[in-house]
Amino acid sequence: MGLPALPRRYHPASIWLLYAVGLFPAAWTFYLGATGQLTGNPVKVFEHLLGEWALRFLILTLMISPLRDLAGINWLRYRRALGLLAFWYVVLHFSANMILDKRLAFDVIVEDITKRWFITIGMAALVMLIPLALTSNAWSIRRLGSRWTLLHRLIYPIAALGALHFCLSVKVIGPEQLVYAGLVILLIGWRLVRPRYMAWRRSRRSVNTGLAPAGPRPK
Amino acid sequence: MRLYRPAPIPGSEITPESAWIMRRDLLRLGAAGGLALAAPSLAFGATELAAKPGGYDPKEPLTPEADVTSINNFYEFGTGKADPAEKSADFKPAPWSVKVDGLVGKPAEFDLDQLMAFELEERVYRMRCVEAWSMVIPWIGFPLSALLDRVEPLGSAKYVAFETVVRPEEMPGQRGVFQPLPWPYVEGLRLDEARHPLTILSLGVYGKTLPNQNGAPVRLVVPWKYGFKGIKSIVRITLTEDEPASTWNKMAPNEYGFYANVNPEVDHPRWSQATENRIGGGGFFGSNDRPTLMFNGYGDEVASLYAGMDLKANF
């Protein structure tokens, strides 16, 4: 199973294309807002769009490994770009709030972060994303070894806090919030059952191929 | 025993579905094109509505009509701000009737023509949403007190309860698996608040009858309170002795009080109420933020209603 393979020589270009396409919603909406083409409450529209895209990229990042496990599609090469896009959208989301919404009134911003739960939670997710973004390079992976894997497990609490932040920010939790929260729960839940699933698949495969599982063979 | 048996309908008389659908479209077209020559109360959609100037005008720029009729909180049609405008085409605001009952000497039902027969005024009011945005809206309506006078409230009446229509077949937010609020939407006022000259029942906006998304055909407007107190598409008004339930207060009592007076000093637990964003143009860099005024700027008229009350406790 799988998709037609993309020739290797196009891999770097496809990753750059992903960055370009990924940043497009932010750039386009910023253009609309800056030129007065967003109706209603333009700052809030922009702010919320950035937050939603951050969640979308977090979810896409978490989908890469189940996609490989369950559908045999290996898009591991896009995971760093998706994670970094999530990071940049979170940074933009917070910047839009600070600069466009709160107009750099730092007393108000600090009060928001310390007094309002859903903002505290969102801020915690942003802070946790920083070390992940800083170590998302080959050098850090080599340098940190197994600690890198451990560190990058932070993506699970980050995604959970992000979804929670979204749910707590609205007056009533609606279908949209439920979809995002549901996807995050599903994707984190998958990690819990994955070891068992993989073991089951290995054992099934060895039966199908007529090979006994690893161990001493009968003579 | 069935006394009346309707005659069976021969198959030849059944309207083909295509014709039926076309007729619906024609009706809709007629309403939209102003073809409806019948009385305004019988027409669907917005039609011209005459009113005398009501003498209330904050002398601030009006929020564009396009924004007033496209940015709405009306969860009966969905939780998104655009949902009410996009998903209310099936709603039928006529015929309509508002039942007024409870502790009154003369319970009554008012149909649309009777409501239209009150002396209609145009009043420009600020509207401050609890979500920290605001508009300036030219409503058409009449003081609620005029209607209350007709039903003669009893001495024991202390509060007025309001109820929105429940029509899942016409209101997509009221059907399906996900229901954001318990229906019907209910609201309430103290009797003196309800009788205050600023409190109106609105039948129109921007010179026309109310569009569905704004609460057609009749809604409450209480300009010194947060927008959610302005209950829409009212079918029942009941005078009571005890404080009536209000929907948002039931949903989250620590976030939405019964009074819900606009108050920059009492924050919503999740956001500040000190400032508001005035809807309408400006883009990112227009200075659309402004300080929120106590009682939404209507303090001179209404502050006396709350003399001696702790407004931080009674938010």
Short mmCIF file of C-alpha atoms in Angstrom, two decimals:
data_model
loop_
_atom_site.label_atom_id
_atom_site.label_comp_id
_atom_site.label_asym_id
_atom_site.label_seq_id
_atom_site.Cartn_x
_atom_site.Cartn_y
_atom_site.Cartn_z
CA MET A 1 0.00 0.00 0.00
CA GLY A 2 1.15 3.56 -0.51
CA LEU A 3 1.22 6.47 -2.87
CA PRO A 4 3.26 6.72 -6.04
CA ALA A 5 6.68 7.66 -4.77
CA LEU A 6 7.93 11.18 -5.34
CA PRO A 7 11.34 10.96 -7.00
CA ARG A 8 14.03 11.67 -4.46
CA ARG A 9 15.40 14.65 -6.34
CA TYR A 10 12.15 16.53 -5.73
CA HIS A 11 12.13 16.00 -1.97
CA PRO A 12 13.88 19.24 -0.95
CA ALA A 13 11.72 21.28 -3.33
CA SER A 14 8.53 19.67 -1.99
CA ILE A 15 9.52 20.62 1.54
CA TRP A 16 10.12 24.23 0.56
CA LEU A 17 6.80 24.20 -1.25
CA LEU A 18 5.17 23.02 1.97
CA TYR A 19 6.65 25.99 3.85
CA ALA A 20 5.39 28.38 1.18
CA VAL A 21 1.89 26.90 1.03
CA GLY A 22 1.78 26.60 4.80
CA LEU A 23 2.55 30.25 5.40
CA PHE A 24 0.19 31.43 2.69
CA PRO A 25 -2.98 31.68 4.89
CA ALA A 26 -1.14 33.94 7.33
CA ALA A 27 0.34 36.12 4.61
CA TRP A 28 -2.90 36.42 2.65
CA THR A 29 -5.05 37.21 5.66
CA PHE A 30 -2.50 39.72 6.86
CA TYR A 31 -2.68 41.40 3.47
CA LEU A 32 -6.51 41.47 3.60
CA GLY A 33 -6.47 42.89 7.12
CA ALA A 34 -3.78 45.47 6.44
CA THR A 35 -5.70 46.75 3.42
CA GLY A 36 -9.01 46.93 5.28
CA GLN A 37 -10.65 44.02 3.46
CA LEU A 38 -11.50 41.92 6.52
CA THR A 39 -15.01 42.64 7.73
CA GLY A 40 -16.21 42.80 11.29
CA ASN A 41 -13.42 42.61 13.83
CA PRO A 42 -10.33 42.22 11.59
CA VAL A 43 -7.80 41.79 14.38
CA LYS A 44 -9.78 39.00 16.01
CA VAL A 45 -10.39 37.32 12.66
CA PHE A 46 -6.63 37.30 11.97
CA GLU A 47 -5.75 36.22 15.50
CA HIS A 48 -8.19 33.32 15.47
CA LEU A 49 -7.12 32.21 11.99
CA LEU A 50 -3.51 32.03 13.15
CA GLY A 51 -4.47 30.02 16.20
CA GLU A 52 -6.52 27.57 14.18
CA TRP A 53 -3.73 27.01 11.67
CA ALA A 54 -1.31 26.42 14.54
CA LEU A 55 -3.62 23.65 15.77
CA ARG A 56 -3.99 22.25 12.26
CA PHE A 57 -0.21 22.02 11.81
CA LEU A 58 0.19 20.44 15.26
CA ILE A 59 -2.37 17.82 14.27
CA LEU A 60 -0.70 17.23 10.89
CA THR A 61 2.65 16.82 12.66
CA LEU A 62 1.12 14.17 14.91
CA MET A 63 -0.42 12.40 11.91
CA ILE A 64 2.87 11.60 10.19
CA SER A 65 3.79 8.54 12.16
CA PRO A 66 0.33 6.91 12.29
CA LEU A 67 0.12 7.51 8.55
CA ARG A 68 3.27 5.45 8.13
CA ASP A 69 2.14 2.77 10.60
CA LEU A 70 -1.38 2.36 9.30
CA ALA A 71 -1.33 3.40 5.65
CA GLY A 72 2.28 2.74 4.74
CA ILE A 73 2.77 6.34 3.60
CA ASN A 74 6.14 7.65 4.62
CA TRP A 75 6.03 11.43 4.89
CA LEU A 76 8.57 11.63 7.64
CA ARG A 77 10.51 14.15 5.57
CA TYR A 78 7.68 16.68 6.02
CA ARG A 79 7.37 16.37 9.78
CA ARG A 80 9.98 18.97 10.70
CA ALA A 81 8.40 21.51 8.34
CA LEU A 82 4.93 20.83 9.77
CA GLY A 83 6.19 21.17 13.33
CA LEU A 84 7.99 24.40 12.54
CA LEU A 85 4.93 25.77 10.76
CA ALA A 86 2.93 25.03 13.91
CA PHE A 87 5.57 26.86 15.94
CA TRP A 88 5.54 29.90 13.65
CA TYR A 89 1.75 30.06 13.67
CA VAL A 90 1.73 29.99 17.46
CA VAL A 91 4.33 32.78 17.53
CA LEU A 92 2.28 34.80 15.01
CA HIS A 93 -0.92 34.12 16.97
CA PHE A 94 0.66 35.51 20.14
CA SER A 95 2.28 38.42 18.27
CA ALA A 96 -1.02 39.39 16.69
CA ASN A 97 -2.58 39.39 20.14
CA MET A 98 0.26 41.45 21.64
CA ILE A 99 0.77 43.95 18.84
CA LEU A 100 -2.52 44.30 16.93
CA ASP A 101 -5.01 43.41 19.66
CA LYS A 102 -3.41 44.64 22.89
CA ARG A 103 -1.23 47.25 21.17
CA LEU A 104 1.77 46.34 23.31
CA ALA A 105 0.05 47.32 26.55
CA PHE A 106 2.28 45.02 28.57
CA ASP A 107 0.39 45.39 31.82
CA VAL A 108 -2.73 44.08 30.05
CA ILE A 109 -0.79 41.28 28.36
CA VAL A 110 0.79 40.13 31.63
CA GLU A 111 -2.57 40.30 33.37
CA ASP A 112 -4.08 38.13 30.61
CA ILE A 113 -1.36 35.51 30.94
CA THR A 114 -1.46 35.37 34.71
CA LYS A 115 -5.17 35.88 35.37
CA ARG A 116 -6.97 34.14 32.54
CA TRP A 117 -6.68 30.39 32.53
CA PHE A 118 -7.08 29.72 28.86
CA ILE A 119 -4.37 32.24 28.04
CA THR A 120 -2.03 30.77 30.67
CA ILE A 121 -2.55 27.38 29.05
CA GLY A 122 -1.88 28.70 25.56
CA MET A 123 1.22 30.49 26.80
CA ALA A 124 2.51 27.28 28.39
CA ALA A 125 2.18 25.53 25.03
CA LEU A 126 4.06 28.35 23.31
CA VAL A 127 6.91 28.20 25.84
CA MET A 128 7.20 24.43 25.45
CA LEU A 129 7.37 24.80 21.67
CA ILE A 130 10.48 26.98 21.86
CA PRO A 131 13.00 24.23 22.77
CA LEU A 132 11.45 22.00 20.13
CA ALA A 133 11.88 24.65 17.45
CA LEU A 134 15.44 25.37 18.58
CA THR A 135 16.42 21.70 18.38
CA SER A 136 14.72 20.94 15.08
CA ASN A 137 17.99 20.58 13.18
CA ALA A 138 20.27 17.69 12.30
CA TRP A 139 23.02 18.97 14.54
CA SER A 140 20.78 18.93 17.64
CA ILE A 141 19.49 15.48 16.80
CA ARG A 142 23.05 14.15 16.63
CA ARG A 143 24.12 16.07 19.68
CA LEU A 144 21.21 15.10 21.92
CA GLY A 145 20.86 11.49 20.80
CA SER A 146 18.14 9.68 22.69
CA ARG A 147 17.45 12.78 24.78
CA TRP A 148 16.20 14.47 21.59
CA THR A 149 13.41 11.89 21.26
CA LEU A 150 12.54 12.37 24.90
CA LEU A 151 12.51 16.17 24.56
CA HIS A 152 10.33 16.07 21.47
CA ARG A 153 7.68 14.05 23.26
CA LEU A 154 6.71 17.50 24.57
CA ILE A 155 4.68 17.73 21.36
CA TYR A 156 1.94 15.65 23.04
CA PRO A 157 1.28 17.96 25.98
CA ILE A 158 1.66 20.92 23.62
CA ALA A 159 -1.05 19.61 21.30
CA ALA A 160 -3.29 18.76 24.26
CA LEU A 161 -2.85 22.22 25.79
CA GLY A 162 -3.43 23.84 22.40
CA ALA A 163 -6.74 22.04 21.95
CA LEU A 164 -7.73 22.83 25.53
CA HIS A 165 -6.84 26.49 25.00
CA PHE A 166 -9.16 26.55 21.97
CA CYS A 167 -12.01 24.87 23.87
CA LEU A 168 -11.71 27.24 26.84
CA SER A 169 -11.55 30.36 24.68
CA VAL A 170 -15.11 30.13 23.37
CA LYS A 171 -18.45 30.77 25.05
CA VAL A 172 -19.81 27.33 24.22
CA ILE A 173 -17.76 24.36 23.03
CA GLY A 174 -19.03 23.72 19.52
CA PRO A 175 -18.50 21.14 16.79
CA GLU A 176 -15.30 22.85 15.65
CA GLN A 177 -13.65 22.63 19.06
CA LEU A 178 -14.83 19.04 19.43
CA VAL A 179 -13.27 18.08 16.10
CA TYR A 180 -9.88 19.51 17.02
CA ALA A 181 -9.94 18.12 20.56
CA GLY A 182 -11.16 14.76 19.24
CA LEU A 183 -8.33 14.54 16.70
CA VAL A 184 -5.73 15.39 19.31
CA ILE A 185 -7.13 12.79 21.72
CA LEU A 186 -7.22 10.21 18.94
CA LEU A 187 -3.65 10.92 17.87
CA ILE A 188 -2.27 10.85 21.41
CA GLY A 189 -4.37 7.77 22.18
CA TRP A 190 -2.85 6.05 19.16
CA ARG A 191 0.59 6.41 20.75
CA LEU A 192 -0.66 4.46 23.76
CA VAL A 193 -1.93 1.50 21.77
CA ARG A 194 0.74 1.63 19.08
CA PRO A 195 3.30 -0.69 20.77
CA ARG A 196 0.67 -3.39 21.14
CA TYR A 197 -0.57 -2.92 17.60
CA MET A 198 2.93 -3.14 16.15
CA ALA A 199 3.66 -6.30 18.14
CA TRP A 200 0.42 -7.84 16.90
CA ARG A 201 1.26 -6.93 13.32
CA ARG A 202 4.73 -8.40 13.61
CA SER A 203 3.38 -11.65 14.92
CA ARG A 204 0.72 -11.78 12.21
CA ARG A 205 3.28 -11.14 9.52
CA SER A 206 5.49 -13.93 10.75
CA VAL A 207 2.53 -16.32 10.66
CA ASN A 208 1.61 -15.25 7.13
CA THR A 209 5.13 -15.73 5.85
CA GLY A 210 5.37 -19.12 7.53
CA LEU A 211 8.18 -17.97 9.74
CA ALA A 212 8.01 -18.58 13.44
CA PRO A 213 8.48 -15.55 15.63
CA ALA A 214 12.03 -14.97 16.74
CA GLY A 215 13.19 -17.57 19.19
CA PRO A 216 14.63 -21.03 19.19
CA ARG A 217 13.41 -23.04 16.23
CA PRO A 218 12.30 -26.64 16.48
CA LYS A 219 14.81 -29.04 15.01
CA MET B 1 -64.67 7.06 16.36
CA ARG B 2 -63.50 9.33 13.59
CA LEU B 3 -66.25 11.72 12.63
CA TYR B 4 -64.43 13.44 9.85
CA ARG B 5 -62.72 11.55 7.07
CA PRO B 6 -60.79 13.67 4.59
CA ALA B 7 -61.45 12.69 0.99
CA PRO B 8 -58.57 10.68 -0.44
CA ILE B 9 -56.35 12.72 -2.71
CA PRO B 10 -56.18 11.29 -6.20
CA GLY B 11 -52.67 10.85 -7.49
CA SER B 12 -53.45 13.19 -10.39
CA GLU B 13 -53.92 16.07 -7.95
CA ILE B 14 -50.58 15.75 -6.20
CA THR B 15 -48.35 18.66 -7.11
CA PRO B 16 -45.22 17.45 -8.83
CA GLU B 17 -42.18 18.04 -6.66
CA SER B 18 -40.52 20.21 -9.28
CA ALA B 19 -43.48 22.58 -9.37
CA TRP B 20 -43.62 22.69 -5.60
CA ILE B 21 -39.96 23.59 -5.38
CA MET B 22 -40.37 26.21 -8.10
CA ARG B 23 -43.25 27.75 -6.20
CA ARG B 24 -41.11 27.99 -3.07
CA ASP B 25 -38.39 29.69 -5.08
CA LEU B 26 -40.93 32.08 -6.59
CA LEU B 27 -42.20 32.96 -3.14
CA ARG B 28 -38.69 33.63 -1.98
CA LEU B 29 -37.93 35.66 -5.07
CA GLY B 30 -41.08 37.64 -4.58
CA ALA B 31 -40.12 38.49 -1.04
CA ALA B 32 -36.58 39.42 -1.96
CA GLY B 33 -37.64 41.52 -4.92
CA GLY B 34 -40.14 43.48 -2.93
CA LEU B 35 -42.93 41.97 -5.01
CA ALA B 36 -44.89 41.36 -1.87
CA LEU B 37 -47.63 43.93 -2.12
CA ALA B 38 -49.44 42.68 0.96
CA ALA B 39 -49.18 44.36 4.34
CA PRO B 40 -45.59 44.53 5.61
CA SER B 41 -46.36 42.05 8.35
CA LEU B 42 -47.20 39.39 5.78
CA ALA B 43 -44.03 39.76 3.78
CA PHE B 44 -40.96 37.62 4.26
CA GLY B 45 -37.61 39.27 4.55
CA ALA B 46 -36.92 42.94 5.06
CA THR B 47 -39.45 45.45 3.78
CA GLU B 48 -39.66 49.20 4.29
CA LEU B 49 -40.86 50.22 7.72
CA ALA B 50 -41.88 53.76 8.55
CA ALA B 51 -41.09 55.28 11.93
CA LYS B 52 -40.83 58.71 13.47
CA PRO B 53 -37.49 59.87 14.89
CA GLY B 54 -37.28 58.72 18.50
CA GLY B 55 -34.85 61.34 19.73
CA TYR B 56 -32.13 58.94 20.79
CA ASP B 57 -28.87 59.30 18.92
CA PRO B 58 -25.40 58.97 20.45
CA LYS B 59 -24.01 61.04 17.54
CA GLU B 60 -21.48 58.36 16.72
CA PRO B 61 -20.98 56.94 13.22
CA LEU B 62 -23.48 54.17 12.46
CA THR B 63 -22.11 50.66 12.04
CA PRO B 64 -22.58 49.81 8.34
CA GLU B 65 -25.80 47.93 7.63
CA ALA B 66 -23.79 45.12 6.00
CA ASP B 67 -22.01 44.50 9.32
CA VAL B 68 -25.16 44.83 11.44
CA THR B 69 -26.86 42.16 9.32
CA SER B 70 -23.91 39.79 8.88
CA ILE B 71 -22.15 39.67 12.26
CA ASN B 72 -24.66 38.18 14.66
CA ASN B 73 -24.84 35.94 17.68
CA PHE B 74 -28.04 33.94 17.26
CA TYR B 75 -27.21 30.38 18.26
CA GLU B 76 -30.56 29.08 17.01
CA PHE B 77 -28.96 29.33 13.58
CA GLY B 78 -25.45 28.22 14.60
CA THR B 79 -22.62 29.37 16.84
CA GLY B 80 -20.60 31.16 14.15
CA LYS B 81 -21.02 34.91 13.68
CA ALA B 82 -21.88 34.38 10.00
CA ASP B 83 -24.27 31.48 10.63
CA PRO B 84 -27.39 33.57 11.35
CA ALA B 85 -27.11 35.46 8.06
CA GLU B 86 -26.20 32.36 6.07
CA LYS B 87 -28.53 29.80 7.61
CA SER B 88 -31.75 31.65 8.38
CA ALA B 89 -33.34 31.70 4.90
CA ASP B 90 -35.89 29.03 5.88
CA PHE B 91 -37.12 30.92 8.92
CA LYS B 92 -40.66 32.28 8.61
CA PRO B 93 -41.25 35.36 10.76
CA ALA B 94 -44.85 35.63 9.58
CA PRO B 95 -47.44 34.86 10.68
CA TRP B 96 -46.35 35.48 14.26
CA SER B 97 -47.85 35.98 17.65
CA VAL B 98 -46.47 36.99 21.02
CA LYS B 99 -48.28 35.65 24.05
CA VAL B 100 -48.20 37.91 27.10
CA ASP B 101 -49.27 36.19 30.30
CA GLY B 102 -48.41 35.59 33.93
CA LEU B 103 -49.18 38.15 36.60
CA VAL B 104 -51.24 40.46 34.41
CA GLY B 105 -54.80 41.66 34.55
CA LYS B 106 -55.41 41.18 30.85
CA PRO B 107 -53.41 38.36 29.28
CA ALA B 108 -53.21 38.87 25.53
CA GLU B 109 -51.75 37.68 22.29
CA PHE B 110 -50.30 40.21 19.88
CA ASP B 111 -50.02 39.35 16.22
CA LEU B 112 -47.68 41.18 13.88
CA ASP B 113 -50.24 43.73 12.77
CA GLN B 114 -51.02 44.60 16.37
CA LEU B 115 -47.32 44.98 17.12
CA MET B 116 -46.85 47.16 14.03
CA ALA B 117 -49.73 49.31 15.21
CA PHE B 118 -47.76 50.59 18.22
CA GLU B 119 -46.21 53.98 17.62
CA LEU B 120 -42.91 53.06 16.00
CA GLU B 121 -39.82 55.18 16.58
CA GLU B 122 -36.34 55.05 15.15
CA ARG B 123 -33.70 55.06 17.88
CA VAL B 124 -29.97 54.90 17.41
CA TYR B 125 -28.43 52.89 20.25
CA ARG B 126 -24.98 51.62 21.06
CA MET B 127 -24.86 47.83 21.27
CA ARG B 128 -22.10 46.32 23.41
CA CYS B 129 -21.58 42.57 23.07
CA VAL B 130 -20.25 40.68 26.09
CA GLU B 131 -17.45 39.53 23.76
CA ALA B 132 -15.96 43.05 23.84
CA TRP B 133 -17.14 44.33 20.48
CA SER B 134 -19.74 46.98 19.80
CA MET B 135 -21.91 48.58 17.16
CA VAL B 136 -24.11 51.65 16.72
CA ILE B 137 -27.49 50.57 15.36
CA PRO B 138 -30.59 52.45 14.15
CA TRP B 139 -33.40 50.32 15.55
CA ILE B 140 -37.10 50.74 14.86
CA GLY B 141 -39.41 49.80 17.67
CA PHE B 142 -41.57 50.94 20.55
CA PRO B 143 -41.12 51.09 24.32
CA LEU B 144 -41.82 47.76 25.99
CA SER B 145 -43.73 49.72 28.63
CA ALA B 146 -46.41 50.53 26.03
CA LEU B 147 -47.09 46.84 25.58
CA LEU B 148 -46.96 46.16 29.31
CA ASP B 149 -49.55 48.90 29.90
CA ARG B 150 -51.99 47.05 27.64
CA VAL B 151 -51.85 43.87 29.72
CA GLU B 152 -52.02 45.66 33.09
CA PRO B 153 -49.35 44.00 35.28
CA LEU B 154 -50.55 43.03 38.76
CA GLY B 155 -49.00 44.54 41.86
CA SER B 156 -47.32 41.22 42.58
CA ALA B 157 -45.39 41.24 39.29
CA LYS B 158 -41.71 41.98 39.88
CA TYR B 159 -39.99 40.57 36.80
CA VAL B 160 -40.58 40.04 33.10
CA ALA B 161 -39.52 36.77 31.45
CA PHE B 162 -38.98 36.40 27.69
CA GLU B 163 -38.85 33.35 25.49
CA THR B 164 -37.57 32.74 21.93
CA VAL B 165 -39.37 30.55 19.43
CA VAL B 166 -38.36 26.88 19.08
CA ARG B 167 -38.51 25.69 15.47
CA PRO B 168 -35.86 23.08 14.75
CA GLU B 169 -37.20 22.62 11.23
CA GLU B 170 -36.44 26.27 10.44
CA MET B 171 -33.52 26.89 12.78
CA PRO B 172 -30.54 24.64 12.04
CA GLY B 173 -28.86 25.39 15.38
CA GLN B 174 -31.80 23.78 17.17
CA ARG B 175 -31.48 20.42 15.45
CA GLY B 176 -28.84 17.78 15.07
CA VAL B 177 -26.50 16.08 17.48
CA PHE B 178 -24.83 19.21 18.68
CA GLN B 179 -27.02 21.65 20.60
CA PRO B 180 -25.04 24.56 22.00
CA LEU B 181 -27.75 25.81 24.39
CA PRO B 182 -30.92 24.45 25.95
CA TRP B 183 -34.00 25.70 24.09
CA PRO B 184 -35.98 27.85 24.28
CA TYR B 185 -33.57 30.73 24.81
CA VAL B 186 -34.90 32.66 27.78
CA GLU B 187 -34.12 36.06 29.24
CA GLY B 188 -35.47 38.31 31.93
CA LEU B 189 -35.59 41.83 33.27
CA ARG B 190 -36.70 43.40 36.50
CA LEU B 191 -40.07 45.07 35.94
CA ASP B 192 -38.60 48.55 36.43
CA GLU B 193 -35.90 47.78 33.86
CA ALA B 194 -38.55 46.49 31.47
CA ARG B 195 -40.60 49.65 31.96
CA HIS B 196 -37.62 51.96 31.51
CA PRO B 197 -38.14 54.28 28.52
CA LEU B 198 -34.88 53.08 26.93
CA THR B 199 -36.10 49.47 26.77
CA ILE B 200 -37.76 48.74 23.45
CA LEU B 201 -39.25 45.92 21.47
CA SER B 202 -37.70 46.26 18.05
CA LEU B 203 -39.44 45.34 14.81
CA GLY B 204 -36.93 46.83 12.40
CA VAL B 205 -33.46 48.09 11.73
CA TYR B 206 -32.04 50.47 9.15
CA GLY B 207 -35.50 51.54 7.97
CA LYS B 208 -36.73 48.02 7.25
CA THR B 209 -38.33 45.13 9.10
CA LEU B 210 -35.83 42.98 10.98
CA PRO B 211 -33.92 40.47 8.88
CA ASN B 212 -34.14 36.92 10.24
CA GLN B 213 -30.57 37.02 11.53
CA ASN B 214 -31.33 40.07 13.68
CA GLY B 215 -34.23 38.43 15.48
CA ALA B 216 -37.25 38.77 13.19
CA PRO B 217 -39.97 39.64 13.62
CA VAL B 218 -39.68 41.07 17.14
CA ARG B 219 -36.78 41.32 19.58
CA LEU B 220 -35.78 43.07 22.76
CA VAL B 221 -33.23 45.90 22.86
CA VAL B 222 -31.85 47.02 26.23
CA PRO B 223 -28.97 49.32 25.32
CA TRP B 224 -27.27 49.53 28.73
CA LYS B 225 -26.94 45.73 29.00
CA TYR B 226 -24.75 43.27 27.14
CA GLY B 227 -26.16 42.15 23.81
CA PHE B 228 -27.18 38.67 24.94
CA LYS B 229 -29.97 40.23 27.02
CA GLY B 230 -31.56 41.36 23.74
CA ILE B 231 -33.55 38.19 23.18
CA LYS B 232 -34.64 37.58 19.60
CA SER B 233 -37.72 36.20 17.82
CA ILE B 234 -39.84 36.50 20.96
CA VAL B 235 -42.96 34.35 21.28
CA ARG B 236 -43.77 34.77 24.93
CA ILE B 237 -43.53 37.44 27.61
CA THR B 238 -44.48 36.41 31.14
CA LEU B 239 -44.72 38.61 34.21
CA THR B 240 -43.48 36.84 37.31
CA GLU B 241 -42.90 37.40 40.99
CA ASP B 242 -39.54 35.59 41.13
CA GLU B 243 -36.40 36.32 39.15
CA PRO B 244 -36.74 34.37 35.91
CA ALA B 245 -34.02 32.17 34.48
CA SER B 246 -31.79 33.52 31.74
CA THR B 247 -30.03 31.18 29.35
CA TRP B 248 -26.40 32.32 29.63
CA ASN B 249 -26.69 32.66 33.38
CA LYS B 250 -27.80 29.03 33.55
CA MET B 251 -24.94 27.98 31.26
CA ALA B 252 -22.16 29.71 33.20
CA PRO B 253 -23.33 31.59 36.30
CA ASN B 254 -19.83 32.82 37.12
CA GLU B 255 -19.47 34.40 33.67
CA TYR B 256 -22.92 35.83 32.92
CA GLY B 257 -25.07 37.43 35.57
CA PHE B 258 -28.80 38.09 35.52
CA TYR B 259 -28.26 41.84 35.31
CA ALA B 260 -25.48 41.84 32.69
CA ASN B 261 -25.20 45.62 32.80
CA VAL B 262 -22.32 46.89 30.69
CA ASN B 263 -19.58 47.56 33.24
CA PRO B 264 -15.93 48.21 32.32
CA GLU B 265 -14.89 47.52 35.91
CA VAL B 266 -16.21 43.98 36.11
CA ASP B 267 -14.20 41.72 33.81
CA HIS B 268 -15.58 38.62 32.24
CA PRO B 269 -13.49 35.86 33.89
CA ARG B 270 -11.84 35.13 30.55
CA TRP B 271 -11.42 38.60 29.07
CA SER B 272 -11.31 42.24 30.04
CA GLN B 273 -14.40 44.41 29.63
CA ALA B 274 -12.45 47.66 29.96
CA THR B 275 -12.31 48.29 26.21
CA GLU B 276 -14.30 47.30 23.15
CA ASN B 277 -13.75 47.01 19.43
CA ARG B 278 -16.16 49.08 17.37
CA ILE B 279 -17.14 46.94 14.39
CA GLY B 280 -16.93 48.37 10.90
CA GLY B 281 -13.96 48.92 8.64
CA GLY B 282 -10.61 50.27 9.65
CA GLY B 283 -8.49 47.18 9.04
CA PHE B 284 -5.67 46.33 11.46
CA PHE B 285 -4.39 49.79 12.08
CA GLY B 286 -7.52 51.90 12.35
CA SER B 287 -8.05 52.82 15.99
CA ASN B 288 -11.32 50.95 16.46
CA ASP B 289 -10.65 50.23 20.12
CA ARG B 290 -12.36 52.48 22.58
CA PRO B 291 -12.91 52.47 26.33
CA THR B 292 -16.16 50.82 27.39
CA LEU B 293 -18.52 53.19 29.18
CA MET B 294 -20.37 52.39 32.39
CA PHE B 295 -23.92 51.29 31.49
CA ASN B 296 -22.73 51.57 27.88
CA GLY B 297 -22.95 55.34 28.17
CA TYR B 298 -26.55 55.36 29.42
CA GLY B 299 -25.65 55.96 33.07
CA ASP B 300 -27.51 59.27 33.28
CA GLU B 301 -30.74 57.50 32.38
CA VAL B 302 -30.38 54.19 34.20
CA ALA B 303 -27.88 54.43 37.08
CA SER B 304 -30.71 55.28 39.50
CA LEU B 305 -32.26 51.86 38.86
CA TYR B 306 -29.33 50.32 40.71
CA ALA B 307 -28.82 52.83 43.50
CA GLY B 308 -27.34 51.14 46.55
CA MET B 309 -26.66 47.88 44.71
CA ASP B 310 -23.23 46.27 44.62
CA LEU B 311 -22.73 45.99 40.86
CA LYS B 312 -19.65 43.81 41.30
CA ALA B 313 -21.73 41.18 43.07
CA ASN B 314 -24.80 41.72 40.87
CA PHE B 315 -22.95 41.64 37.56
#
